[in-house]
Coordinates of C-alpha atoms and ligand atoms in Angstrom, one line a residue:
M1 CA 197.0 110.3 194.7
S2 CA 197.6 109.6 191.0
D3 CA 194.3 107.8 190.9
N4 CA 192.5 110.7 192.3
F5 CA 194.1 112.9 189.8
F6 CA 193.0 110.7 187.0
I7 CA 189.5 110.4 188.1
K8 CA 189.1 114.1 188.7
N9 CA 190.5 115.0 185.3
K10 CA 189.0 112.3 183.2
T11 CA 186.4 114.5 181.7
A12 CA 188.9 117.2 180.8
I13 CA 191.1 114.6 179.2
I14 CA 188.3 113.2 177.2
V15 CA 187.1 116.5 176.0
T16 CA 190.5 117.5 175.0
A17 CA 190.9 114.2 173.2
L18 CA 188.3 115.3 170.7
T19 CA 190.2 118.4 169.8
V20 CA 193.9 117.7 169.8
T21 CA 194.3 114.0 169.3
S22 CA 198.0 113.7 169.5
A23 CA 198.4 115.5 172.7
V24 CA 195.7 113.7 174.5
G25 CA 196.9 110.4 173.1
A26 CA 200.1 110.8 175.0
Y27 CA 198.3 112.2 178.0
L28 CA 195.7 109.5 178.2
Y29 CA 198.2 106.8 177.6
Y30 CA 200.3 108.2 180.4
S31 CA 197.4 108.4 182.8
Q32 CA 196.4 104.8 182.0
Q33 CA 199.9 103.7 182.9
Q34 CA 199.5 105.4 186.2
D35 CA 196.2 103.6 186.8
H36 CA 197.7 100.2 186.2
Q37 CA 200.9 101.0 188.0
G38 CA 203.3 98.7 186.3
G39 CA 204.0 96.3 183.5
D40 CA 203.8 98.7 180.7
R41 CA 206.3 100.6 178.7
T42 CA 206.0 102.5 175.5
S43 CA 206.9 100.5 172.4
S44 CA 209.2 103.0 170.8
D45 CA 212.7 103.9 171.9
K46 CA 211.6 107.4 172.2
S47 CA 210.4 107.1 175.8
S48 CA 213.8 106.0 177.1
K49 CA 215.4 109.1 175.6
K50 CA 215.7 112.2 177.6
N51 CA 213.0 114.7 176.6
E52 CA 214.7 117.8 175.5
M53 CA 212.8 120.8 174.3
G54 CA 215.2 121.4 171.5
E55 CA 214.9 117.9 170.1
D56 CA 211.1 118.2 170.1
S57 CA 211.1 121.2 167.8
K58 CA 213.2 119.5 165.2
P59 CA 211.4 118.3 162.1
S60 CA 212.4 114.7 162.7
S61 CA 210.7 114.6 166.0
S62 CA 207.5 116.0 164.7
S63 CA 207.3 113.1 162.2
K64 CA 207.8 110.8 165.1
S65 CA 204.9 112.3 166.9
K66 CA 202.7 111.7 163.9
K67 CA 203.6 108.1 164.2
K68 CA 202.5 108.2 167.7
K69 CA 199.3 109.9 166.8
K70 CA 198.4 107.0 164.5
K71 CA 199.2 104.5 167.2
S72 CA 197.0 106.0 169.8
K73 CA 194.2 106.3 167.4
S74 CA 194.3 102.7 166.6
G75 CA 193.7 101.6 170.1
S76 CA 196.5 100.7 172.4
P77 CA 199.2 98.8 170.6
E78 CA 201.8 100.2 173.1
A79 CA 200.3 98.3 175.9
G80 CA 201.0 95.0 174.2
A81 CA 204.5 95.8 173.3
A82 CA 205.3 97.2 176.7
K83 CA 204.6 94.0 178.6
E84 CA 208.1 92.9 177.8
S85 CA 209.6 95.5 180.1
K86 CA 209.9 95.2 183.8
E87 CA 210.1 98.9 184.6
P88 CA 207.1 100.2 186.4
H89 CA 207.0 103.8 185.3
V90 CA 207.0 105.2 181.8
V91 CA 208.2 108.6 180.8
P92 CA 205.9 110.0 178.2
R93 CA 207.2 111.4 175.0
L94 CA 206.3 115.1 175.0
T95 CA 206.7 116.7 171.7
A96 CA 206.1 120.4 171.0
E97 CA 202.8 119.5 169.4
V98 CA 201.7 117.4 172.4
V99 CA 202.6 120.2 174.8
A100 CA 200.9 122.8 172.6
G101 CA 197.7 120.9 172.7
L102 CA 197.3 121.1 176.5
S103 CA 195.6 123.8 178.5
E104 CA 197.6 125.6 181.2
S105 CA 195.9 123.8 184.0
E106 CA 196.3 120.4 182.3
K107 CA 200.0 121.1 181.9
E108 CA 200.3 122.0 185.5
E109 CA 198.6 119.0 186.8
W110 CA 200.3 116.6 184.5
A111 CA 203.6 118.2 185.3
S112 CA 203.0 117.8 189.0
K113 CA 202.1 114.1 188.4
L114 CA 205.3 113.6 186.5
K115 CA 207.2 115.2 189.4
E116 CA 205.6 112.8 191.8
D117 CA 206.9 109.9 189.7
G118 CA 210.3 111.5 189.6
N119 CA 210.2 111.6 193.4
V120 CA 209.4 107.9 193.6
E121 CA 212.2 107.0 191.3
F122 CA 214.5 109.3 193.2
K123 CA 213.7 107.5 196.5
Q124 CA 214.5 104.2 194.8
K125 CA 217.8 105.7 193.7
N126 CA 216.8 105.4 190.0
Y127 CA 218.3 108.8 189.3
Q128 CA 218.5 108.5 185.6
K129 CA 214.8 107.6 185.4
A130 CA 213.9 110.3 187.9
I131 CA 215.7 112.8 185.7
E132 CA 213.6 111.8 182.7
F133 CA 210.4 112.4 184.7
Y134 CA 211.5 115.8 186.0
S135 CA 212.6 116.7 182.4
A136 CA 209.2 115.7 181.2
A137 CA 207.6 117.8 183.9
L138 CA 209.7 120.7 182.9
E139 CA 208.5 120.6 179.4
L140 CA 205.1 121.2 180.7
K141 CA 205.9 123.7 183.3
Q142 CA 209.0 125.8 184.1
D143 CA 208.8 125.2 187.8
P144 CA 211.9 126.0 189.9
V145 CA 211.0 123.0 192.1
Y146 CA 211.4 120.6 189.2
Y147 CA 214.7 122.1 188.3
S148 CA 215.7 121.7 192.0
N149 CA 214.5 118.1 192.0
R150 CA 216.4 117.3 188.8
S151 CA 219.5 118.9 190.2
A152 CA 219.3 116.6 193.2
C153 CA 219.5 113.7 190.8
Y154 CA 222.5 115.1 189.0
S155 CA 224.1 115.7 192.4
A156 CA 223.6 112.1 193.4
L157 CA 225.2 111.1 190.0
D158 CA 228.1 113.5 190.7
D159 CA 227.3 115.4 187.5
H160 CA 228.1 118.8 189.0
Q161 CA 228.1 120.8 185.8
K162 CA 224.5 119.8 185.3
V163 CA 223.7 120.5 189.0
I164 CA 225.0 124.0 188.4
E165 CA 222.9 124.4 185.2
D166 CA 219.6 123.3 186.8
T167 CA 220.1 125.2 190.1
T168 CA 221.0 128.3 188.2
T169 CA 217.8 128.1 186.2
A170 CA 215.8 127.4 189.5
I171 CA 217.5 130.4 191.1
S172 CA 216.7 132.7 188.2
L173 CA 213.1 131.7 188.6
K174 CA 213.2 132.1 192.4
P175 CA 216.2 134.1 193.6
D176 CA 215.8 133.2 197.3
Y177 CA 215.7 129.5 196.6
T178 CA 218.1 128.7 199.4
K179 CA 218.0 124.9 198.9
C180 CA 219.3 125.4 195.4
I181 CA 221.8 128.0 196.3
L182 CA 223.3 125.6 198.8
R183 CA 223.3 122.8 196.3
R184 CA 224.9 124.9 193.7
A185 CA 227.6 126.1 196.2
T186 CA 228.4 122.5 197.0
S187 CA 228.9 121.7 193.3
Y188 CA 230.9 124.8 192.7
E189 CA 233.1 123.8 195.6
L190 CA 233.6 120.3 194.3
L191 CA 234.5 121.7 190.9
E192 CA 237.0 124.0 192.6
Q193 CA 235.1 127.1 191.4
Y194 CA 235.6 128.6 194.7
E195 CA 234.6 132.2 193.9
E196 CA 231.2 131.1 192.7
A197 CA 230.8 128.9 195.8
M198 CA 231.7 131.8 198.0
F199 CA 229.2 134.1 196.3
D200 CA 226.4 131.5 196.9
L201 CA 227.4 130.9 200.5
T202 CA 227.5 134.6 201.1
A203 CA 224.0 134.9 199.6
L204 CA 222.9 132.1 201.9
T205 CA 224.2 134.0 205.0
I206 CA 222.3 137.1 203.8
Y207 CA 219.1 135.1 203.3
G208 CA 219.6 133.5 206.7
G209 CA 219.8 137.0 208.2
F210 CA 223.5 136.5 208.9
S211 CA 222.7 134.1 211.7
N212 CA 223.6 130.8 210.2
K213 CA 226.9 129.6 211.8
S214 CA 227.2 126.4 209.8
V215 CA 227.0 128.3 206.4
E216 CA 229.6 130.7 207.7
Q217 CA 231.9 127.9 208.6
V218 CA 231.6 126.4 205.1
L219 CA 232.2 129.9 203.7
E220 CA 235.4 130.2 205.7
R221 CA 236.5 126.7 204.5
V222 CA 235.9 127.6 200.9
L223 CA 237.7 131.0 201.2
R224 CA 240.7 129.2 202.6
K225 CA 240.7 126.6 199.8
H226 CA 240.4 129.4 197.3
S227 CA 243.2 131.3 198.8
I228 CA 245.5 128.3 199.0
K229 CA 244.8 127.6 195.4
I230 CA 245.8 131.2 194.5
V231 CA 248.9 131.2 196.6
D232 CA 249.9 127.8 195.1
G233 CA 249.4 129.1 191.6
K234 CA 251.6 132.2 192.2
E235 CA 255.1 132.1 190.8
K236 CA 257.4 131.8 193.8
I237 CA 259.4 135.0 194.1
L238 CA 262.4 134.5 196.3
A239 CA 263.0 137.9 197.9
L240 CA 264.3 139.1 201.2
P241 CA 261.8 140.2 203.7
S242 CA 261.7 143.7 205.2
S243 CA 264.9 145.0 206.7
A244 CA 263.2 145.0 210.1
T245 CA 262.7 141.3 209.9
I246 CA 266.3 140.6 208.8
G247 CA 267.6 143.0 211.3
S248 CA 266.0 141.2 214.2
F249 CA 267.1 137.9 212.8
F250 CA 270.8 138.8 212.6
G251 CA 270.5 141.1 215.6
A252 CA 269.8 138.1 217.8
F253 CA 273.2 136.6 216.8
S254 CA 276.5 137.7 218.0
D255 CA 278.7 139.7 215.5
E256 CA 281.3 137.7 213.6
N257 CA 283.2 140.5 211.9
A258 CA 286.4 139.4 213.7
L259 CA 286.4 136.2 211.7
V260 CA 287.8 137.9 208.7
S261 CA 290.4 140.6 208.3
E262 CA 290.1 143.9 206.5
E263 CA 293.3 143.3 204.5
S264 CA 291.9 140.1 203.0
Q265 CA 291.6 139.4 199.4
G266 CA 289.5 137.2 197.1
G267 CA 286.7 135.3 198.7
E268 CA 287.6 136.4 202.1
A269 CA 287.3 140.1 201.1
F270 CA 283.7 139.5 199.9
L271 CA 282.9 137.8 203.1
Y272 CA 284.4 140.7 205.1
Q273 CA 282.3 143.2 203.2
A274 CA 279.2 141.1 203.6
L275 CA 279.5 140.7 207.3
N276 CA 280.1 144.5 207.6
K277 CA 276.9 145.1 205.6
I278 CA 275.0 142.8 207.9
S279 CA 276.2 144.4 211.1
S280 CA 275.5 147.9 209.7
N281 CA 271.8 147.0 209.6
A282 CA 271.1 149.8 207.1
R283 CA 268.0 149.8 205.0
D284 CA 269.4 148.4 201.8
A285 CA 272.4 146.7 203.3
Y286 CA 270.9 143.3 203.3
E287 CA 270.4 143.2 199.6
E288 CA 274.0 144.1 199.1
A289 CA 275.1 141.6 201.7
D290 CA 273.2 138.9 199.9
V291 CA 275.1 139.6 196.7
L292 CA 278.4 139.7 198.5
I293 CA 277.8 136.4 200.3
N294 CA 277.1 134.7 197.0
Q295 CA 280.3 136.2 195.6
A296 CA 282.2 135.0 198.6
V297 CA 280.8 131.4 198.2
T298 CA 281.8 131.3 194.5
A299 CA 285.3 132.7 195.1
L300 CA 286.0 130.6 198.2
A301 CA 284.7 127.4 196.5
A302 CA 287.4 128.0 193.8
E303 CA 290.1 128.8 196.3
V304 CA 289.4 125.7 198.4
G305 CA 290.7 123.7 195.5
E306 CA 294.0 125.5 195.7
E307 CA 296.2 123.3 198.0
E308 CA 298.6 125.8 199.5
K309 CA 295.8 127.9 201.1
E310 CA 293.7 124.9 202.2
K311 CA 292.9 125.0 205.9
D312 CA 291.8 128.6 206.5
N313 CA 289.8 129.0 203.4
K314 CA 288.0 125.8 204.0
D315 CA 286.7 127.2 207.3
L316 CA 285.8 130.5 205.7
Y317 CA 284.0 128.7 202.9
A318 CA 281.9 126.9 205.4
V319 CA 281.1 130.3 207.1
A320 CA 280.1 131.8 203.7
L321 CA 277.9 128.8 203.1
E322 CA 276.2 129.2 206.4
Y323 CA 275.3 132.8 205.7
S324 CA 274.2 131.9 202.2
A325 CA 271.9 129.4 203.9
A326 CA 270.6 132.0 206.3
F327 CA 269.7 134.3 203.4
Q328 CA 268.0 131.6 201.5
F329 CA 266.0 130.8 204.7
L330 CA 265.0 134.5 205.0
K331 CA 263.9 134.4 201.3
N332 CA 261.7 131.5 202.3
D333 CA 263.5 128.8 200.4
P334 CA 264.1 126.3 203.2
A335 CA 265.1 123.5 200.8
T336 CA 268.1 125.3 199.4
A337 CA 268.9 126.7 202.8
A338 CA 269.0 123.1 204.2
E339 CA 271.2 122.0 201.4
L340 CA 273.7 124.8 201.9
I341 CA 273.8 124.4 205.7
N342 CA 274.4 120.6 205.4
K343 CA 277.3 121.4 203.0
A344 CA 278.7 123.9 205.6
L345 CA 278.3 121.4 208.4
A346 CA 280.1 118.7 206.4
I347 CA 283.1 121.1 206.0
K348 CA 283.2 122.6 209.4
P349 CA 280.6 121.9 212.1
R350 CA 280.1 125.1 214.0
A351 CA 277.6 125.8 216.8
R352 CA 276.1 128.6 214.7
A353 CA 275.6 126.3 211.7
Y354 CA 273.7 123.9 213.9
V355 CA 271.6 126.8 215.2
F356 CA 270.8 127.8 211.6
R357 CA 269.7 124.3 210.8
A358 CA 267.7 124.1 214.0
L359 CA 265.8 127.3 212.8
I360 CA 265.2 125.7 209.4
N361 CA 263.8 122.6 211.1
A362 CA 261.7 124.5 213.6
D363 CA 260.2 126.6 210.8
K364 CA 258.8 123.5 209.2
S365 CA 257.7 122.3 212.6
S366 CA 260.3 119.5 212.9
Y367 CA 260.9 120.2 216.5
E368 CA 262.6 117.0 217.4
E369 CA 265.2 117.6 214.6
A370 CA 265.6 121.2 215.8
M371 CA 266.2 120.0 219.4
K372 CA 268.9 117.6 218.1
D373 CA 270.6 120.4 216.3
F374 CA 270.5 122.6 219.4
K375 CA 272.1 119.7 221.3
S376 CA 274.9 119.4 218.7
A377 CA 275.3 123.1 218.8
E378 CA 275.7 123.1 222.6
E379 CA 278.2 120.2 222.4
S380 CA 280.2 121.9 219.7
D381 CA 280.4 125.2 221.7
P382 CA 279.0 125.3 225.2
S383 CA 279.7 129.0 225.5
S384 CA 277.9 130.2 222.3
P385 CA 275.2 132.6 223.2
D386 CA 273.4 132.0 219.9
V387 CA 272.5 128.5 221.0
Y388 CA 270.7 129.5 224.2
Y389 CA 269.0 132.5 222.7
H390 CA 267.4 130.5 219.9
L391 CA 266.7 127.5 222.1
G392 CA 264.9 130.0 224.4
Q393 CA 263.0 131.3 221.4
L394 CA 261.9 127.8 220.4
F395 CA 260.6 127.2 223.9
Y396 CA 259.0 130.6 223.9
L397 CA 257.1 129.9 220.7
T398 CA 256.0 126.5 221.9
G399 CA 254.7 128.0 225.1
D400 CA 257.3 126.5 227.5
L401 CA 258.0 129.8 229.3
D402 CA 260.1 128.2 232.1
N403 CA 262.6 126.6 229.8
A404 CA 262.6 129.7 227.6
E405 CA 263.5 131.9 230.6
V406 CA 266.4 129.6 231.7
N407 CA 267.9 129.7 228.3
F408 CA 267.3 133.4 227.6
T409 CA 269.0 134.2 230.9
K410 CA 272.0 132.2 229.9
A411 CA 272.1 133.8 226.5
K412 CA 272.0 137.3 228.1
S413 CA 274.9 136.4 230.4
L414 CA 277.0 135.2 227.5
H415 CA 276.0 138.0 225.1
P416 CA 275.1 141.0 227.2
D417 CA 274.6 143.2 224.1
N418 CA 271.7 141.2 222.7
V419 CA 268.8 143.5 223.4
Y420 CA 266.3 140.9 222.3
A421 CA 267.3 138.6 225.2
Y422 CA 266.3 141.4 227.6
I423 CA 263.0 142.0 225.8
Q424 CA 262.1 138.4 225.7
L425 CA 262.8 138.0 229.4
A426 CA 260.6 141.0 230.2
C427 CA 257.8 139.5 227.9
I428 CA 258.1 136.2 229.7
T429 CA 257.7 137.8 233.0
Y430 CA 254.6 139.6 231.7
K431 CA 253.2 136.4 230.3
K432 CA 253.7 134.7 233.6
G433 CA 251.3 137.2 235.1
Q434 CA 253.8 139.6 236.7
P435 CA 253.2 142.9 234.9
E436 CA 255.0 145.1 237.5
E437 CA 258.2 143.0 237.3
A438 CA 258.0 143.0 233.6
F439 CA 257.7 146.8 233.5
E440 CA 260.8 147.0 235.7
K441 CA 262.7 144.8 233.4
F442 CA 261.8 147.1 230.5
T443 CA 263.0 150.1 232.5
E444 CA 266.3 148.4 233.3
A445 CA 266.8 147.5 229.7
K446 CA 266.1 151.0 228.7
L447 CA 268.9 152.2 230.9
K448 CA 271.3 149.7 229.3
F449 CA 270.2 150.5 225.7
P450 CA 269.0 154.1 225.8
T451 CA 269.0 154.5 222.0
S452 CA 267.3 151.2 221.2
P453 CA 263.9 151.7 219.5
E454 CA 263.2 148.0 220.2
I455 CA 262.6 148.4 223.9
P456 CA 260.0 151.1 223.9
N457 CA 258.2 149.4 221.0
Y458 CA 257.8 146.1 222.8
Y459 CA 257.2 147.8 226.1
G460 CA 254.4 149.6 224.3
E461 CA 252.9 146.4 223.0
I462 CA 252.8 145.0 226.5
L463 CA 251.2 148.2 227.9
A464 CA 248.6 148.1 225.1
D465 CA 247.9 144.5 225.9
K466 CA 247.3 145.5 229.5
G467 CA 244.9 148.2 228.4
D468 CA 247.1 151.2 229.2
I469 CA 246.5 152.9 225.9
Q470 CA 248.0 156.3 226.8
G471 CA 251.1 154.6 228.2
A472 CA 251.4 152.4 225.1
L473 CA 251.1 155.4 222.7
K474 CA 253.8 157.2 224.6
Q475 CA 256.2 154.3 224.2
F476 CA 255.4 153.9 220.5
D477 CA 256.1 157.6 220.0
I478 CA 259.5 157.2 221.7
S479 CA 260.3 154.2 219.7
A480 CA 259.4 155.9 216.4
R481 CA 261.5 158.9 217.4
L482 CA 264.5 156.8 218.3
Q483 CA 264.2 154.9 215.0
E484 CA 264.2 158.2 213.1
K485 CA 267.4 159.3 214.7
L486 CA 269.1 156.0 214.1
D487 CA 271.2 155.4 211.0
R488 CA 270.5 151.7 211.2
F489 CA 267.2 149.9 210.6
S490 CA 266.0 148.4 213.8
V491 CA 262.2 148.2 214.4
G492 CA 261.5 150.1 211.2
A493 CA 257.9 150.9 210.8
L494 CA 256.7 148.8 213.7
P495 CA 256.0 151.5 216.2
L496 CA 254.0 153.4 213.6
I497 CA 252.0 150.4 212.8
N498 CA 251.4 149.6 216.4
K499 CA 250.3 153.1 217.2
A500 CA 247.9 153.1 214.2
T501 CA 246.4 149.8 215.3
V502 CA 245.8 151.0 218.8
I503 CA 244.2 154.4 217.9
S504 CA 242.1 152.9 215.1
R505 CA 240.6 150.6 217.6
E506 CA 240.0 153.4 220.0
S507 CA 237.6 155.4 218.0
L508 CA 236.4 155.8 214.4
E509 CA 237.3 159.5 214.5
K510 CA 241.0 158.5 214.7
L511 CA 240.9 156.6 211.4
P512 CA 242.4 159.5 209.4
E513 CA 245.3 159.8 211.8
A514 CA 245.9 156.0 211.7
E515 CA 245.8 156.2 207.9
T516 CA 248.5 158.9 207.9
L517 CA 250.7 156.8 210.2
L518 CA 250.3 153.7 208.0
V519 CA 251.1 155.6 204.8
K520 CA 254.2 156.8 206.5
A521 CA 254.9 153.2 207.6
C522 CA 254.6 151.9 204.1
D523 CA 257.1 154.6 202.9
L524 CA 259.5 153.9 205.7
D525 CA 259.6 150.1 205.2
P526 CA 258.4 149.3 201.7
K527 CA 258.7 145.6 202.3
S528 CA 256.6 145.5 205.4
E529 CA 253.5 143.4 204.7
L530 CA 252.1 144.3 208.1
A531 CA 252.1 148.0 207.2
R532 CA 250.1 147.2 204.0
I533 CA 247.7 144.8 205.6
S534 CA 247.0 147.4 208.4
L535 CA 246.5 150.2 205.9
A536 CA 244.2 148.0 203.8
Q537 CA 241.9 147.4 206.8
I538 CA 241.5 151.1 207.2
K539 CA 240.8 151.5 203.5
L540 CA 238.1 148.9 203.9
Q541 CA 236.5 150.8 206.7
N542 CA 236.6 153.9 204.6
D543 CA 234.8 151.9 201.8
E544 CA 237.8 152.3 199.5
V545 CA 237.6 148.6 198.5
D546 CA 239.8 148.7 195.4
E547 CA 242.7 150.3 197.3
A548 CA 242.2 147.7 200.0
I549 CA 242.3 144.8 197.5
E550 CA 245.5 146.1 196.0
L551 CA 247.2 146.5 199.3
F552 CA 246.2 143.0 200.4
E553 CA 247.6 141.6 197.2
Q554 CA 250.9 143.5 197.7
S555 CA 251.2 142.2 201.2
C556 CA 250.7 138.7 200.0
D557 CA 253.7 139.1 197.7
L558 CA 255.7 140.6 200.5
A559 CA 254.8 138.0 203.2
R560 CA 257.4 135.4 204.0
S561 CA 255.5 132.4 205.2
I562 CA 252.8 130.6 203.3
E563 CA 250.3 131.1 206.1
E564 CA 250.8 134.8 206.0
K565 CA 250.4 134.8 202.2
I566 CA 247.2 132.8 202.5
Q567 CA 245.8 135.2 205.1
A568 CA 246.6 138.2 202.9
V569 CA 245.0 136.6 199.9
S570 CA 241.9 135.7 201.9
F571 CA 241.5 139.3 202.9
A572 CA 241.8 140.3 199.2
E573 CA 239.4 137.7 198.0
A574 CA 236.8 138.5 200.8
S575 CA 237.0 142.1 199.8
K576 CA 236.4 141.2 196.2
M577 CA 233.4 139.2 197.2
Q578 CA 232.1 142.1 199.2
K579 CA 232.3 144.2 196.1
R580 CA 230.5 141.6 194.0
I581 CA 227.7 141.3 196.6
K582 CA 227.3 145.1 196.6
S583 CA 226.8 145.1 192.9
D584 CA 224.1 142.5 193.0
P585 CA 220.7 144.3 193.1
I586 CA 218.8 141.4 194.7
L587 CA 221.2 140.8 197.5
T588 CA 221.7 144.5 198.1
A589 CA 217.9 144.9 198.5
K590 CA 217.9 142.0 200.9
I591 CA 220.7 143.5 203.0
A592 CA 218.9 146.8 203.1
E593 CA 215.8 145.0 204.3
L594 CA 217.7 143.3 207.0
M595 CA 219.2 146.6 208.1
R596 CA 215.8 148.1 208.3
Q597 CA 214.6 145.2 210.4
S598 CA 217.4 145.3 212.8
G599 CA 217.0 149.0 213.1
A600 CA 213.3 148.5 213.8
L601 CA 214.0 145.8 216.4
Ligands
LIG1 C1 211.4 117.7 195.0 O1 210.9 118.9 195.5 C2 210.0 118.8 196.6 C3 209.5 120.2 197.0 O2 210.6 121.0 197.3 C4 210.7 118.1 197.8 O3 209.7 117.9 198.8 C5 211.2 116.8 197.3 O4 212.0 116.2 198.4 C6 212.1 117.0 196.1 N1 212.7 115.8 195.7 C7 213.9 115.6 195.4 C8 214.4 114.3 194.9 O5 214.7 116.6 195.5
LIG2 C1 221.8 126.8 208.1 O1 221.9 126.6 206.7 C2 221.9 125.2 206.3 C3 222.1 125.2 204.8 O2 221.3 126.1 204.2 C4 220.6 124.6 206.7 O3 220.6 123.2 206.4 C5 220.4 124.8 208.2 O4 219.2 124.3 208.6 C6 220.5 126.3 208.6 N1 220.5 126.5 210.0 C7 219.8 127.4 210.6 C8 219.8 127.5 212.0 O5 219.1 128.2 209.9
LIG3 C1 267.9 125.3 228.1 O1 266.7 124.7 228.4 C2 266.8 123.3 228.5 C3 265.4 122.8 228.8 O2 265.1 123.3 230.1 C4 267.8 122.8 229.6 O3 267.9 121.4 229.6 C5 269.1 123.4 229.3 O4 270.0 123.1 230.4 C6 268.9 124.9 229.2 N1 270.2 125.5 228.9 C7 270.8 126.3 229.7 C8 272.2 126.7 229.3 O5 270.3 126.7 230.7

């Protein structure tokens, strides 16, 4: 092919040689090299240098080109000198003068030839050499393909910054150059510039008509990496979750107010007040209880040293440590929680302390450790309802419904006031495919706990799951009303959130109503990340992207588990990307085109 090129263009080359000697000197020389295919190399060090446009325009390089001009005039001294080298291909030195001396068609043809040489070098994995050829080609023609080709070399050399530079130029010349967009995305991902990678991957899905599943999967992977990086970079704020969450946590345990007496003093008095706050389950009670527990721990630690009081205070000190551990656990600081609970267990091993530790272990998926703790708890107090309820919970979460049922039943018999045991048993029945029996269990529970907002809320969830929307909405309304009447914080905003979710799925017309419910939910439970995430989704549907982003970010801060935080951040980041795509004129036009096509189809 290169021979053909030379033969076809010989005349043109010779004609040009008469007019612009220097340019043609280089061109002719290069073409001869191609003809002989091997053995030759230019004498000077210039050829091994990368050809950079900037360098060529410098005065120093123009003097170099004059030297070259002389050489080519005087025959072919290069050929002799070049024999020492073993490299087959030679990259020509293209100075500004040389380039200026060529016609457009000559430049194009020569550039294409240089590219072919680059491709040969690339195939032989001589990436550096290939880069030189592509660079030379680029000095003759700003072709996006050459940039793309050169970026492939940089990619092979793991020089991702350069990959990004070249692909960016290629894309600016040819916006729908998907090969380059994908290559740039890959480099951005490797350099952990995830937002940029996401932008490119999104563009790819648009150019692919939203039908490329493999690109979508990569996009999801990058979004996740990006979100994890953001969550990792955030300062860890240790705060208690919403009162509804804490309420259901402590609500599942039996009350311990009897452990301490009202007439107590010092550390015990703090503990007394703390336990009272916890059982009051009022909206701000937990923050206060947290402070009181810490005061109890400090005071009791000091009192334990005093010999005359020893025994009792030691036990109370252990109890205070347990509660402190529970609060740290709720604040999502499992390491401190584990430390505190171990300290408590060393002083006085109680069933409940083992249960707390089991929860800490289960939370980090150390199920074997958790089971050991449950066993120790059962041995320490076989009649503790806390043990069976939480063991049941662990079985439930791991999908072992039969064992969960056995343990919940036992928990219910030992602690008949634990409304959650009734709810869990009804849910298990439903999950086992017996909806009618499950509904009966809910009805029974309602008779036993007529003012509990929990029961209608979870009953509503089951009805919604079964597709009985009207029935579900009725239960959510009952639950919300009961919660309003209650002076304690039980389900909090849950029935409002549930209702909003159900109606917003029902029809778009209901979106304003859902929004109103969710705004109310955010007010009622300012720490509910679920309320904020749900409201944000409605805002997105209303095209209020900025509000949505803010709400997603707030829910990330409120979320307790890392996984929930990552999810909230991914929603926020995906919304930001949507905004960025919308402000890109080329992509917006492409989307509009796709919309028209799908409308026409
Ligand atoms: C250079 O570009 C051409 C055209 O897109 C392509 O066929 C060839 O594989 C590319 N070579 C490299 C090394 O990317
Ligand atoms: C999806 O995109 C990737 C990357 O651009 C491409 O390699 C693949 O061929 C595409 N698949 C389809 C079905 O378009
Ligand atoms: C709890 O479940 C486990 C596993 O089935 C079982 O071994 C244990 O006896 C149960 N506890 C009670 C009190 O039923």
